[in-house]
Short mmCIF file of C-alpha atoms and ligand atoms in Angstrom, two decimals:
data_model
loop_
_atom_site.label_atom_id
_atom_site.label_comp_id
_atom_site.label_asym_id
_atom_site.label_seq_id
_atom_site.Cartn_x
_atom_site.Cartn_y
_atom_site.Cartn_z
CA MET D 1 -2.29 18.87 4.33
CA VAL D 2 -1.45 17.02 1.15
CA ARG D 3 2.09 15.55 1.40
CA GLU D 4 4.40 14.56 -1.39
CA ILE D 5 4.13 10.90 -2.40
CA VAL D 6 7.50 9.16 -2.43
CA LYS D 7 8.18 7.36 -5.69
CA TYR D 8 10.10 4.15 -6.38
CA PRO D 9 13.07 3.60 -6.06
CA ASP D 10 13.30 5.85 -2.97
CA PRO D 11 14.99 3.67 -0.29
CA VAL D 12 12.33 4.49 2.35
CA LEU D 13 9.98 2.21 0.36
CA ARG D 14 12.33 -0.73 1.02
CA LYS D 15 12.81 -0.14 4.77
CA LYS D 16 10.96 -2.02 7.48
CA ALA D 17 8.84 0.66 9.17
CA ARG D 18 9.03 1.13 12.97
CA PRO D 19 6.09 0.35 15.26
CA VAL D 20 4.31 3.35 16.78
CA ALA D 21 4.71 3.46 20.57
CA GLU D 22 1.66 5.63 21.20
CA VAL D 23 -1.09 7.20 19.07
CA THR D 24 -0.26 10.84 19.73
CA GLU D 25 -1.58 14.05 18.17
CA GLU D 26 1.33 13.85 15.71
CA ILE D 27 0.16 10.40 14.55
CA ARG D 28 -3.43 11.64 14.20
CA GLU D 29 -2.17 14.51 12.08
CA LEU D 30 -0.18 12.05 9.97
CA ILE D 31 -3.34 9.93 9.47
CA GLY D 32 -5.33 13.01 8.41
CA ASP D 33 -2.62 14.10 5.98
CA MET D 34 -2.31 10.58 4.55
CA LEU D 35 -6.08 10.41 3.87
CA GLU D 36 -5.95 13.81 2.21
CA THR D 37 -2.92 12.82 0.13
CA MET D 38 -4.52 9.52 -0.89
CA ARG D 39 -7.73 11.26 -2.02
CA ALA D 40 -5.85 13.97 -3.91
CA ALA D 41 -4.06 11.19 -5.83
CA SER D 42 -7.31 9.21 -6.37
CA GLY D 43 -5.86 6.22 -4.50
CA VAL D 44 -7.70 3.64 -2.38
CA GLY D 45 -4.90 3.14 0.16
CA LEU D 46 -1.66 4.63 1.43
CA ALA D 47 1.10 3.60 3.85
CA ALA D 48 3.21 6.06 5.87
CA PRO D 49 6.51 5.17 4.10
CA GLN D 50 4.85 6.50 0.91
CA VAL D 51 4.91 9.98 2.44
CA GLY D 52 8.47 9.42 3.67
CA ILE D 53 7.55 8.43 7.25
CA SER D 54 8.95 5.03 8.22
CA LYS D 55 6.24 4.22 10.79
CA ARG D 56 3.62 1.48 10.85
CA VAL D 57 0.53 3.47 9.82
CA ILE D 58 -1.89 2.76 6.95
CA VAL D 59 -5.05 4.41 5.62
CA TRP D 60 -7.62 3.33 3.04
CA ASP D 61 -10.96 4.12 1.46
CA VAL D 62 -12.28 1.57 -1.01
CA GLY D 63 -15.64 3.34 -1.23
CA ASP D 64 -17.10 2.52 2.20
CA GLY D 65 -15.56 5.49 3.99
CA PRO D 66 -12.08 6.16 5.34
CA GLY D 67 -10.19 3.83 7.66
CA ALA D 68 -6.81 3.94 9.41
CA LEU D 69 -4.76 1.48 11.43
CA VAL D 70 -1.61 1.91 13.48
CA ASN D 71 0.68 -1.13 13.92
CA PRO D 72 -1.60 -3.29 11.74
CA LYS D 73 -1.10 -7.03 11.83
CA ILE D 74 -2.82 -9.64 9.67
CA VAL D 75 -4.19 -12.27 12.03
CA ARG D 76 -6.24 -14.38 9.59
CA THR D 77 -6.49 -14.88 5.84
CA SER D 78 -8.71 -17.07 3.69
CA GLY D 79 -9.54 -17.68 0.06
CA SER D 80 -7.73 -16.07 -2.82
CA GLN D 81 -8.33 -13.49 -5.54
CA VAL D 82 -6.26 -12.78 -8.63
CA GLY D 83 -6.54 -9.29 -10.04
CA PRO D 84 -4.83 -6.13 -11.24
CA GLU D 85 -2.97 -3.91 -8.80
CA GLY D 86 -1.08 -0.65 -8.92
CA CYS D 87 0.66 1.67 -6.48
CA LEU D 88 0.85 5.46 -6.07
CA SER D 89 4.62 5.07 -5.61
CA LEU D 90 4.90 3.34 -9.01
CA PRO D 91 2.51 5.49 -11.05
CA GLY D 92 1.41 3.99 -14.34
CA LEU D 93 2.56 0.45 -13.54
CA GLN D 94 0.06 -2.37 -13.24
CA GLY D 95 0.37 -6.06 -12.55
CA THR D 96 -1.65 -9.10 -11.59
CA VAL D 97 -1.35 -10.09 -7.94
CA ASP D 98 -2.72 -13.10 -6.08
CA ARG D 99 -4.06 -12.01 -2.66
CA PRO D 100 -6.26 -13.55 0.03
CA ASP D 101 -9.95 -12.87 -0.54
CA ARG D 102 -10.61 -12.28 3.16
CA VAL D 103 -8.41 -10.95 5.92
CA VAL D 104 -8.75 -10.03 9.56
CA VAL D 105 -6.35 -7.31 10.68
CA ARG D 106 -5.65 -6.20 14.21
CA GLY D 107 -4.23 -2.81 15.17
CA LEU D 108 -4.86 0.52 16.88
CA ASN D 109 -7.41 3.01 15.61
CA HIS D 110 -7.20 6.81 15.46
CA ASP D 111 -7.96 6.93 19.22
CA GLY D 112 -5.31 4.38 20.16
CA GLU D 113 -7.87 1.65 20.85
CA GLU D 114 -7.25 -1.97 19.86
CA VAL D 115 -9.56 -2.90 16.96
CA ARG D 116 -10.09 -5.69 14.45
CA ILE D 117 -10.98 -4.98 10.83
CA SER D 118 -12.45 -7.67 8.58
CA GLY D 119 -11.95 -7.09 4.88
CA GLU D 120 -13.23 -8.87 1.80
CA GLY D 121 -12.46 -8.41 -1.90
CA LEU D 122 -10.96 -5.03 -2.68
CA LEU D 123 -10.58 -4.10 1.01
CA ALA D 124 -8.69 -7.35 1.67
CA ARG D 125 -6.43 -6.65 -1.32
CA CYS D 126 -5.86 -3.08 -0.17
CA LEU D 127 -5.05 -4.03 3.44
CA CYS D 128 -2.53 -6.65 2.28
CA HIS D 129 -0.91 -4.18 -0.15
CA GLU D 130 -0.58 -1.42 2.47
CA ILE D 131 0.70 -3.73 5.22
CA ASP D 132 3.29 -5.07 2.75
CA HIS D 133 4.54 -1.48 2.35
CA LEU D 134 5.37 -1.44 6.09
CA ASP D 135 7.73 -4.36 5.52
CA GLY D 136 9.38 -2.81 2.45
CA CYS D 137 7.48 -5.10 0.11
CA LEU D 138 5.96 -3.68 -3.10
CA PHE D 139 3.29 -5.21 -5.34
CA ILE D 140 5.91 -5.72 -8.06
CA ASP D 141 7.54 -8.32 -5.76
CA ARG D 142 4.33 -10.35 -5.57
CA ALA D 143 2.98 -9.74 -9.07
CA ASP D 144 3.10 -12.29 -11.85
CA GLN D 145 6.25 -10.87 -13.45
CA ASN D 146 4.91 -11.42 -16.98
CA SER D 147 1.84 -9.35 -16.17
CA LEU D 148 3.71 -6.12 -15.28
CA ARG D 149 2.81 -3.39 -17.76
CA TRP D 150 3.25 0.37 -17.97
CA LEU D 151 -0.06 2.02 -18.71
CA ASP D 152 -0.20 5.13 -20.85
CA VAL D 153 -1.20 7.65 -18.18
CA SER D 154 -2.75 9.97 -20.78
CA ASP D 155 -5.03 7.14 -21.94
CA THR D 156 -5.29 4.25 -19.52
CA GLU D 157 -7.23 2.20 -22.11
CA GLU D 158 -4.09 1.88 -24.14
CA GLU D 159 -0.90 0.11 -23.09
CA LEU D 160 2.52 1.36 -24.05
CA GLU D 161 4.89 -0.85 -25.96
CA ASP D 162 6.85 -3.03 -23.55
CA GLU D 163 10.16 -1.39 -24.45
CA ALA D 164 8.88 2.18 -24.00
CA LEU D 165 9.91 2.34 -20.36
CA PRO D 166 12.14 0.02 -18.34
CA LEU D 167 10.51 -2.00 -15.58
CA PRO D 168 11.88 -1.40 -12.08
CA GLU D 169 14.86 -3.64 -11.54
CA PRO D 170 15.69 -4.85 -8.02
CA LEU D 171 12.73 -7.11 -7.33
CA GLU D 172 14.71 -9.36 -5.00
CA THR D 173 15.51 -6.83 -2.25
CA ALA D 174 12.15 -6.72 -0.46
CA GLY D 175 13.25 -8.55 2.67
CA HIS D 176 9.72 -9.63 3.53
CA ALA D 177 8.76 -12.92 5.09
CA GLY D 178 5.45 -14.50 4.18
NI1 NI A 201 1.28 0.94 -2.81
#
């Protein structure tokens, strides 16, 4: 089932999401719905707070097939990549974000088993972005503030004038560490 994507500045996007005690049928259903919702919105990743559920669950598909992690934790990072990023909760906004080029993430899979996922390039960027969501951190907090631009959603080639739409304001309230 496709769920509604919560948009900024909904407060659930700024809350620290709760760990999942057990991967139950309800969590599996949430994962399935999140993948469906992400695909319907043509996204490459989604975190549970973006469908209004403040739990530590993320999904992604950067073109190599779907993935999901419960209680994900970044255990290693290396390198760096600087590139454009956006978010389904801030539609039309883009900014340049510096992320690690490689990450190793630990968490529980769909079956509740402990797994490790290694990501490079876009997958590394995506995993970092989605895990940030679980701590109430949005890409606008990490982006080069001068790079933030509203794209014209009717023609993404063209950028709107800077003053056409206000940028989101409270960038200092993320409450994330590291
Ligand atoms: Ni996002």
